[in-house]
mmCIF file of C-alpha atoms in Angstrom:
data_model
loop_
_atom_site.group_PDB
_atom_site.id
_atom_site.type_symbol
_atom_site.label_atom_id
_atom_site.label_comp_id
_atom_site.label_asym_id
_atom_site.label_seq_id
_atom_site.Cartn_x
_atom_site.Cartn_y
_atom_site.Cartn_z
ATOM 1 C CA MET R 12 9.589 -10.176 12.770
ATOM 2 C CA LYS R 13 6.355 -9.826 11.301
ATOM 3 C CA TYR R 14 4.965 -13.284 10.996
ATOM 4 C CA LYS R 15 2.102 -13.282 14.420
ATOM 5 C CA ILE R 16 -0.788 -15.541 13.295
ATOM 6 C CA LEU R 17 -1.332 -19.006 12.880
ATOM 7 C CA LEU R 18 -2.694 -19.657 9.674
ATOM 8 C CA LEU R 19 -3.131 -23.532 8.075
ATOM 9 C CA VAL R 20 -1.712 -24.221 5.223
ATOM 10 C CA PRO R 21 -2.391 -26.852 2.747
ATOM 11 C CA ALA R 22 1.240 -29.491 3.896
ATOM 12 C CA ILE R 23 0.072 -31.022 0.383
ATOM 13 C CA LEU R 24 2.073 -28.072 -0.898
ATOM 14 C CA LEU R 25 4.796 -27.875 0.640
ATOM 15 C CA GLY R 26 5.357 -31.294 0.421
ATOM 16 C CA PHE R 27 5.143 -33.069 3.966
ATOM 17 C CA SER R 28 3.703 -35.922 3.469
ATOM 18 C CA VAL R 29 1.307 -34.446 6.993
ATOM 19 C CA PRO R 30 -2.448 -33.852 6.800
ATOM 20 C CA VAL R 31 -1.865 -29.964 7.727
ATOM 21 C CA ALA R 32 0.500 -27.002 7.796
ATOM 22 C CA SER R 33 0.646 -23.674 9.494
ATOM 23 C CA VAL R 34 2.697 -20.420 8.504
ATOM 24 C CA GLU R 35 2.681 -17.174 11.248
ATOM 25 C CA GLY R 36 0.682 -14.410 9.592
ATOM 26 C CA PRO R 37 1.494 -10.433 10.162
ATOM 27 C CA LYS R 38 1.332 -9.054 13.164
ATOM 28 C CA GLN R 39 -1.789 -7.246 14.279
ATOM 29 C CA LEU R 40 -2.248 -4.113 12.607
ATOM 30 C CA ASN R 41 -1.988 -0.683 15.115
ATOM 31 C CA ASN R 42 -3.651 0.975 11.934
ATOM 32 C CA GLN R 43 -0.309 3.038 11.916
ATOM 33 C CA PRO R 44 1.115 4.144 8.445
ATOM 34 C CA LEU R 45 4.102 3.093 7.295
ATOM 35 C CA ASP R 46 6.944 5.448 7.929
ATOM 36 C CA THR R 47 9.407 6.302 5.467
ATOM 37 C CA GLU R 48 11.733 4.662 6.805
ATOM 38 C CA GLU R 49 9.654 1.432 6.617
ATOM 39 C CA LEU R 50 8.707 1.395 3.079
ATOM 40 C CA GLN R 51 13.019 2.587 2.147
ATOM 41 C CA SER R 52 13.304 -0.407 4.075
ATOM 42 C CA THR R 53 10.596 -2.481 2.194
ATOM 43 C CA ILE R 54 11.865 -1.524 -1.089
ATOM 44 C CA SER R 55 15.081 -2.127 -0.780
ATOM 45 C CA ALA R 56 14.636 -5.950 -0.024
ATOM 46 C CA ALA R 57 12.534 -6.344 -2.551
ATOM 47 C CA VAL R 58 14.408 -5.033 -5.206
ATOM 48 C CA SER R 59 18.012 -7.160 -3.455
ATOM 49 C CA TRP R 60 15.321 -10.270 -3.981
ATOM 50 C CA PHE R 61 15.125 -9.805 -7.282
ATOM 51 C CA ILE R 62 18.643 -9.017 -8.009
ATOM 52 C CA LEU R 63 19.360 -12.383 -6.850
ATOM 53 C CA ASP R 64 16.730 -14.102 -8.164
ATOM 54 C CA GLN R 65 17.993 -13.489 -11.978
ATOM 55 C CA GLU R 66 19.178 -16.606 -13.895
ATOM 56 C CA SER R 67 22.511 -15.914 -15.630
ATOM 57 C CA ASN R 68 20.326 -15.817 -18.475
ATOM 58 C CA GLY R 69 18.505 -13.298 -17.984
ATOM 59 C CA HIS R 70 15.645 -15.168 -16.808
ATOM 60 C CA PHE R 71 13.715 -14.905 -13.471
ATOM 61 C CA LEU R 72 13.040 -17.851 -11.242
ATOM 62 C CA TYR R 73 10.346 -17.985 -11.172
ATOM 63 C CA GLU R 74 8.041 -18.909 -7.774
ATOM 64 C CA TYR R 75 10.292 -19.830 -5.174
ATOM 65 C CA ILE R 76 8.796 -21.859 -2.067
ATOM 66 C CA PRO R 77 11.212 -20.693 0.910
ATOM 67 C CA PHE R 78 11.807 -23.553 3.715
ATOM 68 C CA LEU R 79 11.983 -25.874 1.256
ATOM 69 C CA ASP R 80 14.561 -24.042 -0.436
ATOM 70 C CA ARG R 81 13.680 -25.463 -3.786
ATOM 71 C CA TYR R 82 11.753 -23.483 -7.219
ATOM 72 C CA SER R 83 8.533 -24.671 -8.996
ATOM 73 C CA ASP R 84 8.580 -26.107 -12.609
ATOM 74 C CA ASP R 85 6.493 -23.600 -13.212
ATOM 75 C CA ASP R 86 7.025 -20.422 -15.329
ATOM 76 C CA ASN R 87 4.912 -17.392 -17.365
ATOM 77 C CA ILE R 88 6.210 -15.191 -19.927
ATOM 78 C CA VAL R 89 4.241 -12.285 -19.075
ATOM 79 C CA ARG R 90 4.942 -12.194 -15.499
ATOM 80 C CA GLN R 91 8.887 -12.184 -16.249
ATOM 81 C CA ALA R 92 8.157 -9.443 -18.137
ATOM 82 C CA GLY R 93 6.065 -7.466 -15.775
ATOM 83 C CA ALA R 94 9.549 -7.629 -13.605
ATOM 84 C CA LEU R 95 11.137 -6.027 -16.158
ATOM 85 C CA TYR R 96 8.028 -3.558 -15.720
ATOM 86 C CA GLY R 97 9.053 -3.698 -11.984
ATOM 87 C CA LEU R 98 12.395 -3.252 -12.052
ATOM 88 C CA GLY R 99 11.939 0.158 -14.523
ATOM 89 C CA GLU R 100 9.446 1.587 -12.759
ATOM 90 C CA MET R 101 11.345 1.564 -9.522
ATOM 91 C CA THR R 102 14.720 2.596 -11.518
ATOM 92 C CA ILE R 103 13.440 5.998 -13.253
ATOM 93 C CA ARG R 104 12.361 7.114 -9.764
ATOM 94 C CA ASP R 105 15.618 6.382 -8.146
ATOM 95 C CA VAL R 106 17.046 10.525 -8.442
ATOM 96 C CA ASN R 107 20.147 9.752 -6.173
ATOM 97 C CA ASN R 108 20.915 6.198 -7.807
ATOM 98 C CA LYS R 109 20.773 4.310 -4.818
ATOM 99 C CA TYR R 110 19.860 1.168 -6.425
ATOM 100 C CA ASP R 111 21.932 -0.009 -9.465
ATOM 101 C CA VAL R 112 19.895 -2.054 -11.350
ATOM 102 C CA LYS R 113 21.045 -1.765 -15.243
ATOM 103 C CA GLU R 114 22.740 -5.652 -15.850
ATOM 104 C CA THR R 115 19.849 -7.193 -14.434
ATOM 105 C CA MET R 116 17.517 -5.324 -16.357
ATOM 106 C CA GLU R 117 20.302 -5.773 -19.804
ATOM 107 C CA SER R 118 19.708 -8.782 -19.070
ATOM 108 C CA ALA R 119 16.488 -9.781 -18.833
ATOM 109 C CA ILE R 120 15.609 -8.005 -22.471
ATOM 110 C CA SER R 121 18.303 -10.474 -23.663
ATOM 111 C CA TYR R 122 16.599 -13.150 -22.225
ATOM 112 C CA PHE R 123 13.179 -11.627 -23.791
ATOM 113 C CA VAL R 124 15.501 -10.706 -27.671
ATOM 114 C CA GLU R 125 16.703 -14.560 -27.491
ATOM 115 C CA ASN R 126 13.010 -15.802 -26.682
ATOM 116 C CA THR R 127 11.362 -12.289 -29.873
ATOM 117 C CA ARG R 128 10.609 -13.396 -33.299
ATOM 118 C CA GLU R 129 9.659 -10.822 -36.582
ATOM 119 C CA GLY R 130 6.036 -10.670 -37.979
ATOM 120 C CA GLU R 131 4.582 -9.166 -39.900
ATOM 121 C CA PHE R 132 0.216 -9.079 -40.247
ATOM 122 C CA ASN R 133 -1.944 -6.617 -42.522
ATOM 123 C CA GLY R 134 1.467 -5.532 -44.301
ATOM 124 C CA GLN R 135 3.113 -4.358 -41.053
ATOM 125 C CA LYS R 136 6.426 -6.199 -39.814
ATOM 126 C CA PHE R 137 7.256 -5.810 -36.201
ATOM 127 C CA ARG R 138 8.682 -8.336 -33.664
ATOM 128 C CA CYS R 139 7.377 -10.005 -30.775
ATOM 129 C CA ILE R 140 7.838 -12.522 -27.371
ATOM 130 C CA LEU R 141 6.707 -16.026 -27.418
ATOM 131 C CA LYS R 142 4.517 -17.002 -25.438
ATOM 132 C CA LYS R 143 5.103 -20.611 -27.171
ATOM 133 C CA GLU R 144 6.599 -21.753 -30.222
ATOM 134 C CA THR R 145 3.361 -20.889 -32.556
ATOM 135 C CA TYR R 146 2.598 -17.794 -30.976
ATOM 136 C CA CYS R 147 3.287 -14.797 -29.601
ATOM 137 C CA SER R 148 1.482 -12.501 -26.050
ATOM 138 C CA LEU R 149 1.052 -8.685 -26.297
ATOM 139 C CA GLY R 150 0.826 -8.875 -22.771
ATOM 140 C CA ALA R 151 4.740 -10.171 -22.493
ATOM 141 C CA VAL R 152 5.721 -7.323 -25.396
ATOM 142 C CA SER R 153 4.002 -5.133 -23.538
ATOM 143 C CA LEU R 154 5.390 -4.823 -20.130
ATOM 144 C CA ALA R 155 8.510 -5.140 -21.763
ATOM 145 C CA VAL R 156 8.762 -2.495 -23.309
ATOM 146 C CA ILE R 157 7.658 0.072 -20.935
ATOM 147 C CA GLY R 158 11.355 -1.626 -18.927
ATOM 148 C CA ILE R 159 12.801 -0.693 -21.744
ATOM 149 C CA ILE R 160 11.657 2.637 -22.528
ATOM 150 C CA ASP R 161 12.180 2.863 -18.261
ATOM 151 C CA LEU R 162 16.104 1.993 -18.484
ATOM 152 C CA VAL R 163 16.737 4.025 -20.931
ATOM 153 C CA GLU R 164 14.696 7.002 -20.043
ATOM 154 C CA LYS R 165 17.075 6.463 -16.955
ATOM 155 C CA ASN R 166 20.187 5.790 -19.425
ATOM 156 C CA PRO R 167 19.691 7.549 -22.037
ATOM 157 C CA GLU R 168 23.391 6.511 -23.850
ATOM 158 C CA LEU R 169 21.588 3.213 -24.476
ATOM 159 C CA GLU R 170 19.171 4.779 -26.548
ATOM 160 C CA GLY R 171 20.592 3.976 -30.378
ATOM 161 C CA LYS R 172 21.254 0.167 -28.532
ATOM 162 C CA TYR R 173 17.419 -0.594 -27.904
ATOM 163 C CA SER R 174 15.149 2.227 -29.933
ATOM 164 C CA ASP R 175 14.835 0.002 -33.094
ATOM 165 C CA LEU R 176 13.792 -2.780 -30.790
ATOM 166 C CA ILE R 177 11.063 -0.175 -28.939
ATOM 167 C CA GLU R 178 9.948 0.680 -32.080
ATOM 168 C CA ASP R 179 9.726 -2.489 -34.051
ATOM 169 C CA TYR R 180 7.455 -4.503 -30.432
ATOM 170 C CA ILE R 181 5.208 -0.946 -30.552
ATOM 171 C CA ALA R 182 4.798 -2.029 -33.956
ATOM 172 C CA TYR R 183 3.831 -5.174 -32.590
ATOM 173 C CA ILE R 184 1.146 -3.829 -30.495
ATOM 174 C CA LEU R 185 0.081 -1.137 -33.174
ATOM 175 C CA ALA R 186 -0.642 -4.016 -35.683
ATOM 176 C CA MET R 187 -2.582 -5.895 -33.055
ATOM 177 C CA LYS R 188 -5.066 -3.358 -31.728
ATOM 178 C CA LEU R 189 -9.071 -3.785 -33.430
ATOM 179 C CA ASP R 190 -10.939 -1.486 -35.507
ATOM 180 C CA GLY R 191 -13.634 -0.450 -32.400
ATOM 181 C CA ALA R 192 -11.916 -2.624 -30.310
ATOM 182 C CA GLY R 193 -9.175 -3.406 -28.010
ATOM 183 C CA PHE R 194 -6.635 -4.903 -29.080
ATOM 184 C CA ARG R 195 -5.763 -8.781 -29.984
ATOM 185 C CA GLY R 196 -4.016 -11.397 -27.127
ATOM 186 C CA SER R 197 -2.287 -13.067 -29.557
ATOM 187 C CA PHE R 198 -0.241 -13.420 -32.887
ATOM 188 C CA TYR R 199 -0.783 -16.729 -34.246
ATOM 189 C CA PHE R 200 2.186 -17.541 -36.491
ATOM 190 C CA GLY R 201 0.933 -19.613 -39.504
ATOM 191 C CA LYS R 202 -2.601 -19.873 -38.123
ATOM 192 C CA LYS R 203 -5.854 -17.750 -38.859
ATOM 193 C CA GLN R 204 -5.703 -14.675 -36.566
ATOM 194 C CA ASN R 205 -8.934 -14.333 -33.994
ATOM 195 C CA LYS R 206 -10.669 -10.929 -32.226
ATOM 196 C CA THR R 207 -9.866 -12.396 -28.736
ATOM 197 C CA GLU R 208 -9.503 -10.080 -26.442
ATOM 198 C CA SER R 209 -7.939 -10.468 -22.909
ATOM 199 C CA PRO R 210 -8.639 -7.461 -20.076
ATOM 200 C CA PHE R 211 -4.936 -8.003 -18.562
ATOM 201 C CA ALA R 212 -3.760 -7.636 -22.478
ATOM 202 C CA ASN R 213 -5.885 -4.405 -23.118
ATOM 203 C CA GLY R 214 -4.934 -3.192 -19.930
ATOM 204 C CA GLU R 215 -1.185 -3.697 -20.234
ATOM 205 C CA ALA R 216 -0.912 -2.511 -24.584
ATOM 206 C CA PHE R 217 -2.723 0.640 -23.363
ATOM 207 C CA LEU R 218 -0.770 1.278 -20.371
ATOM 208 C CA ALA R 219 2.764 0.524 -23.371
ATOM 209 C CA LEU R 220 1.237 2.970 -25.779
ATOM 210 C CA VAL R 221 0.819 5.806 -23.175
ATOM 211 C CA LYS R 222 4.309 5.536 -21.175
ATOM 212 C CA TYR R 223 5.583 5.063 -25.007
ATOM 213 C CA TYR R 224 3.314 8.517 -26.672
ATOM 214 C CA GLU R 225 4.991 10.274 -23.417
ATOM 215 C CA ARG R 226 8.076 10.644 -24.922
ATOM 216 C CA ASN R 227 7.595 9.602 -28.514
ATOM 217 C CA PRO R 228 4.496 11.958 -28.577
ATOM 218 C CA ARG R 229 3.490 11.054 -32.716
ATOM 219 C CA ASP R 230 0.193 11.180 -33.945
ATOM 220 C CA GLU R 231 -0.402 7.998 -34.770
ATOM 221 C CA VAL R 232 0.200 6.378 -31.621
ATOM 222 C CA LYS R 233 -2.281 9.145 -29.310
ATOM 223 C CA VAL R 234 -5.228 8.003 -32.366
ATOM 224 C CA VAL R 235 -4.940 4.337 -31.330
ATOM 225 C CA ILE R 236 -4.663 5.807 -27.519
ATOM 226 C CA ASP R 237 -7.852 8.921 -27.518
ATOM 227 C CA GLU R 238 -9.532 5.449 -29.414
ATOM 228 C CA SER R 239 -8.445 2.501 -26.487
ATOM 229 C CA PHE R 240 -9.802 5.072 -23.781
ATOM 230 C CA ASP R 241 -13.199 5.376 -25.393
ATOM 231 C CA TYR R 242 -13.895 1.863 -25.673
ATOM 232 C CA PHE R 243 -12.385 0.786 -22.736
ATOM 233 C CA ARG R 244 -14.482 3.720 -20.463
ATOM 234 C CA TYR R 245 -18.030 2.183 -22.752
ATOM 235 C CA VAL R 246 -16.761 -1.482 -22.599
ATOM 236 C CA TYR R 247 -15.739 -1.608 -19.383
ATOM 237 C CA GLY R 248 -17.841 1.241 -17.606
ATOM 238 C CA GLU R 249 -20.802 -0.879 -18.419
ATOM 239 C CA GLU R 250 -19.788 -3.831 -17.019
ATOM 240 C CA TRP R 251 -16.839 -2.825 -14.233
ATOM 241 C CA ASP R 252 -14.110 -5.706 -14.797
ATOM 242 C CA ARG R 253 -10.950 -5.954 -11.855
ATOM 243 C CA ASN R 254 -8.630 -7.301 -14.445
ATOM 244 C CA PHE R 255 -8.723 -4.414 -16.706
ATOM 245 C CA TYR R 256 -8.881 -2.099 -13.335
ATOM 246 C CA LEU R 257 -4.517 -2.391 -12.616
ATOM 247 C CA TRP R 258 -3.065 -1.314 -16.234
ATOM 248 C CA GLY R 259 -5.804 0.668 -16.950
ATOM 249 C CA MET R 260 -5.461 3.290 -13.346
ATOM 250 C CA ALA R 261 -1.543 3.446 -14.275
ATOM 251 C CA ALA R 262 -2.098 4.253 -17.826
ATOM 252 C CA ILE R 263 -4.975 7.116 -16.890
ATOM 253 C CA LYS R 264 -2.266 8.183 -14.643
ATOM 254 C CA ILE R 265 0.413 9.643 -17.091
ATOM 255 C CA LEU R 266 -2.224 10.436 -19.718
ATOM 256 C CA TYR R 267 -4.426 13.088 -16.824
ATOM 257 C CA GLN R 268 -0.276 15.324 -17.154
ATOM 258 C CA ILE R 269 -0.176 14.858 -20.372
ATOM 259 C CA ASP R 270 -3.571 14.970 -21.981
ATOM 260 C CA ILE R 271 -5.236 18.332 -20.980
ATOM 261 C CA ASP R 272 -8.259 18.913 -22.130
ATOM 262 C CA ARG R 273 -9.751 15.103 -21.204
ATOM 263 C CA ARG R 274 -8.851 15.355 -17.460
ATOM 264 C CA PHE R 275 -12.147 16.328 -16.367
ATOM 265 C CA GLU R 276 -13.520 12.048 -18.440
ATOM 266 C CA TYR R 277 -10.015 10.595 -17.459
ATOM 267 C CA PHE R 278 -10.969 11.861 -14.032
ATOM 268 C CA GLU R 279 -14.305 10.423 -13.476
ATOM 269 C CA PHE R 280 -13.448 7.484 -15.033
ATOM 270 C CA VAL R 281 -11.333 6.461 -12.202
ATOM 271 C CA ARG R 282 -13.354 8.072 -9.552
ATOM 272 C CA ASP R 283 -16.009 5.629 -10.728
ATOM 273 C CA TYR R 284 -14.371 2.577 -11.201
ATOM 274 C CA THR R 285 -12.185 2.917 -7.964
ATOM 275 C CA ASP R 286 -14.907 3.536 -5.815
ATOM 276 C CA TRP R 287 -16.342 -0.029 -7.285
ATOM 277 C CA ARG R 288 -13.495 -1.708 -7.091
ATOM 278 C CA MET R 289 -13.009 -0.982 -2.792
ATOM 279 C CA GLU R 290 -16.334 -1.760 -2.248
ATOM 280 C CA TYR R 291 -15.462 -4.838 -2.888
ATOM 281 C CA TYR R 292 -12.455 -5.156 -0.868
ATOM 282 C CA ALA R 293 -14.066 -3.624 2.004
ATOM 283 C CA SER R 294 -15.568 -6.641 3.380
ATOM 284 C CA ARG R 295 -11.696 -7.991 2.302
ATOM 285 C CA ARG R 296 -10.368 -6.634 4.356
ATOM 286 C CA ASN R 297 -9.491 -9.932 6.701
ATOM 287 C CA SER R 298 -8.017 -11.790 3.498
ATOM 288 C CA THR R 299 -4.625 -13.766 3.818
ATOM 289 C CA ARG R 300 -3.834 -13.253 -0.062
ATOM 290 C CA ASN R 301 -1.265 -10.871 -1.638
ATOM 291 C CA ASN R 302 -3.815 -8.338 -2.581
ATOM 292 C CA CYS R 303 -1.086 -5.421 -4.366
ATOM 293 C CA ALA R 304 -2.091 -6.093 -7.470
ATOM 294 C CA TYR R 305 -6.050 -4.218 -6.470
ATOM 295 C CA PHE R 306 -4.211 -1.785 -3.539
ATOM 296 C CA GLU R 307 -0.956 -0.632 -6.550
ATOM 297 C CA GLY R 308 -3.809 0.293 -8.975
ATOM 298 C CA VAL R 309 -5.143 2.341 -5.982
ATOM 299 C CA ILE R 310 -1.889 3.539 -5.654
ATOM 300 C CA SER R 311 -2.143 4.811 -9.432
ATOM 301 C CA ALA R 312 -5.227 6.455 -9.346
ATOM 302 C CA TYR R 313 -5.294 7.927 -6.208
ATOM 303 C CA SER R 314 -2.829 10.809 -8.134
ATOM 304 C CA VAL R 315 -5.586 11.237 -10.779
ATOM 305 C CA LEU R 316 -8.473 11.168 -7.807
ATOM 306 C CA TYR R 317 -6.349 14.403 -5.860
ATOM 307 C CA PRO R 318 -6.313 17.605 -7.752
ATOM 308 C CA ASN R 319 -10.323 16.615 -7.716
ATOM 309 C CA ILE R 320 -11.312 15.753 -4.425
ATOM 310 C CA SER R 321 -11.678 17.525 -1.180
ATOM 311 C CA GLU R 322 -10.177 16.295 2.326
ATOM 312 C CA GLU R 323 -12.305 14.443 3.276
ATOM 313 C CA ARG R 324 -12.062 12.082 0.065
ATOM 314 C CA ARG R 325 -8.585 11.918 -0.272
ATOM 315 C CA ALA R 326 -8.665 10.868 4.071
ATOM 316 C CA TYR R 327 -11.704 8.308 3.014
ATOM 317 C CA TYR R 328 -8.655 6.662 -0.214
ATOM 318 C CA MET R 329 -5.278 6.987 1.865
ATOM 319 C CA GLU R 330 -6.939 5.308 4.195
ATOM 320 C CA GLU R 331 -7.378 2.037 2.291
ATOM 321 C CA ILE R 332 -3.772 2.729 0.345
ATOM 322 C CA ASP R 333 -2.431 2.955 4.131
ATOM 323 C CA TYR R 334 -4.214 -0.156 5.386
ATOM 324 C CA TRP R 335 -3.465 -2.563 2.887
ATOM 325 C CA LEU R 336 0.300 -1.515 2.297
ATOM 326 C CA THR R 337 0.840 -1.868 6.267
ATOM 327 C CA ARG R 338 -0.560 -5.250 6.218
ATOM 328 C CA ILE R 339 0.918 -6.495 3.031
ATOM 329 C CA SER R 340 3.860 -5.341 3.898
ATOM 330 C CA GLY R 341 3.699 -8.946 7.112
ATOM 331 C CA TYR R 342 3.611 -10.250 4.022
ATOM 332 C CA GLN R 343 7.240 -10.007 2.926
ATOM 333 C CA VAL R 344 10.117 -12.351 3.933
ATOM 334 C CA GLU R 345 12.534 -11.725 6.568
ATOM 335 C CA GLU R 346 15.286 -13.031 7.993
ATOM 336 C CA GLY R 347 14.193 -15.085 10.701
ATOM 337 C CA ASP R 348 10.698 -16.037 9.902
ATOM 338 C CA LEU R 349 9.181 -19.323 10.771
ATOM 339 C CA MET R 350 6.655 -21.657 9.158
ATOM 340 C CA ARG R 351 5.284 -24.193 11.820
ATOM 341 C CA LEU R 352 4.199 -27.859 10.592
ATOM 342 C CA GLN R 353 0.985 -29.124 12.861
ATOM 343 C CA PHE R 354 0.289 -33.344 12.774
ATOM 344 C CA ASN R 355 -2.656 -35.181 13.217
ATOM 345 C CA ASN R 356 -1.236 -35.586 16.475
ATOM 346 C CA ASN R 357 -1.541 -31.782 17.778
ATOM 347 C CA LYS R 358 2.134 -32.029 18.203
ATOM 348 C CA GLY R 359 3.941 -29.537 16.201
ATOM 349 C CA LYS R 360 8.250 -28.365 14.389
ATOM 350 C CA LYS R 361 8.942 -25.004 12.988
ATOM 351 C CA VAL R 362 10.918 -24.787 9.974
ATOM 352 C CA LYS R 363 13.308 -21.666 9.662
ATOM 353 C CA LEU R 364 14.550 -20.920 6.005
ATOM 354 C CA THR R 365 16.746 -22.801 5.005
ATOM 355 C CA ASN R 366 18.229 -20.178 2.484
ATOM 356 C CA PRO R 367 17.406 -16.555 3.978
ATOM 357 C CA GLU R 368 19.613 -14.732 1.256
ATOM 358 C CA ARG R 369 17.071 -16.519 -1.984
ATOM 359 C CA ALA R 370 13.802 -15.242 0.002
ATOM 360 C CA ILE R 371 14.492 -12.806 2.333
ATOM 361 C CA GLY R 372 12.324 -9.235 0.659
ATOM 362 C CA GLY R 373 10.324 -11.305 -1.511
ATOM 363 C CA PHE R 374 6.142 -11.308 -0.757
ATOM 364 C CA LEU R 375 4.274 -14.243 -0.178
ATOM 365 C CA THR R 376 1.686 -15.450 -2.606
ATOM 366 C CA ALA R 377 -1.211 -16.534 0.579
ATOM 367 C CA LEU R 378 0.133 -17.747 3.965
ATOM 368 C CA GLN R 379 -2.097 -20.502 3.205
ATOM 369 C CA GLU R 380 0.259 -20.806 0.281
ATOM 370 C CA PRO R 381 4.384 -19.382 1.730
ATOM 371 C CA VAL R 382 5.917 -19.339 -1.132
ATOM 372 C CA LEU R 383 7.287 -16.448 -3.217
ATOM 373 C CA ARG R 384 6.252 -15.212 -6.836
ATOM 374 C CA ILE R 385 7.772 -13.341 -8.988
ATOM 375 C CA ASP R 386 4.230 -11.293 -10.159
ATOM 376 C CA PHE R 387 3.281 -11.423 -6.349
ATOM 377 C CA THR R 388 6.617 -9.392 -5.412
ATOM 378 C CA GLN R 389 6.774 -6.968 -8.638
ATOM 379 C CA HIS R 390 3.079 -5.552 -7.424
ATOM 380 C CA CYS R 391 3.746 -4.975 -4.246
ATOM 381 C CA LEU R 392 7.650 -3.406 -5.498
ATOM 382 C CA ASN R 393 5.785 -0.828 -7.558
ATOM 383 C CA SER R 394 3.191 -0.220 -4.720
ATOM 384 C CA TYR R 395 5.629 1.276 -1.917
ATOM 385 C CA VAL R 396 7.316 2.566 -4.582
ATOM 386 C CA GLN R 397 4.284 4.621 -5.573
ATOM 387 C CA LYS R 398 2.996 5.431 -2.544
ATOM 388 C CA LEU R 399 7.187 6.317 -1.166
ATOM 389 C CA ILE R 400 8.214 8.730 -4.503
ATOM 390 C CA ASP R 401 4.447 9.783 -6.503
ATOM 391 C CA ILE R 402 2.528 10.092 -2.822
ATOM 392 C CA ASP R 403 4.691 10.695 0.066
ATOM 393 C CA GLY R 404 7.475 13.358 -2.559
ATOM 394 C CA GLU R 405 10.477 10.717 -0.116
ATOM 395 C CA GLU R 406 12.769 9.740 -1.855
ATOM 396 C CA TYR R 407 14.652 6.085 -2.047
#
């Protein structure tokens, strides 16, 4: 069992009329990196969790409270798309076809299609995914189209089924590009458009275009990619932004392989950005939050850094990666995990998982927030996948 350290949790979150609760936290670290088998079992459990978390219409249940066996009423269309993205990134690395997620991914795509609407801007027709009835989300389209591209790459027989959808979603991303800047974060139907950017959506759109270009090297797409990188390097290089980092590193990881002429520029940007990002977390190693989104970016960055740095620097970055992979593995729910409620009279009560099948494999949002949300689990899944496959060169 991974949970050993007691930490306080607001009881109101769990629906109990008691002042505090506590959940047993991750085991003390022994500074030993996870071995191949541990990485494989972590990935396997997370994939199974996503499959079981999906409803019949393709929608993923957003947030589960495992010790109460109930779901919150919250939801987020971008994080729904992120779940598809995470499964896609897993399946294209599954050379032995260990995980059959084709049906799960196609069901998720059908959910997005049901929530897709046709639009037009500056003479460009497209389709986009609704965040609300009146507007579309750039982030949702970007992550969803990456998942669809991954599915088609893994299953080429689906090319004809999804090619038009891919092109229409990419057309939306291109239509949202601002002159001399990033991307509009949203498109509004029947209203005047604004130029508001989001670092999250900028990174997600950047990654989607790079992923598309990797399979379909259209010159006009490369122009937008190059302009975007130059803008991001200027804007985020002057004032680093932690929200762009994850998706930006994932995009440049691909660009570094396919655009040899600009490799040194990519490396410099990734090195300086990653050093800043790691410095921020140097004093946060005992954080009780789920930090998978942070070190997922560092893992992506490592593939760019590795060929250009000394063994000493490689060890420096790898120690950071291994530390967080080991620590956060304790946030993944296992059978037999417990939560402890603490009352005013110091008497306690232990609560077991009421429906283990729904919980096992998901990653806690935080030790003080013992819930399982799709985005945290997706970021964790992709982190362990990249470490096992891309860095260690192993297989599922």
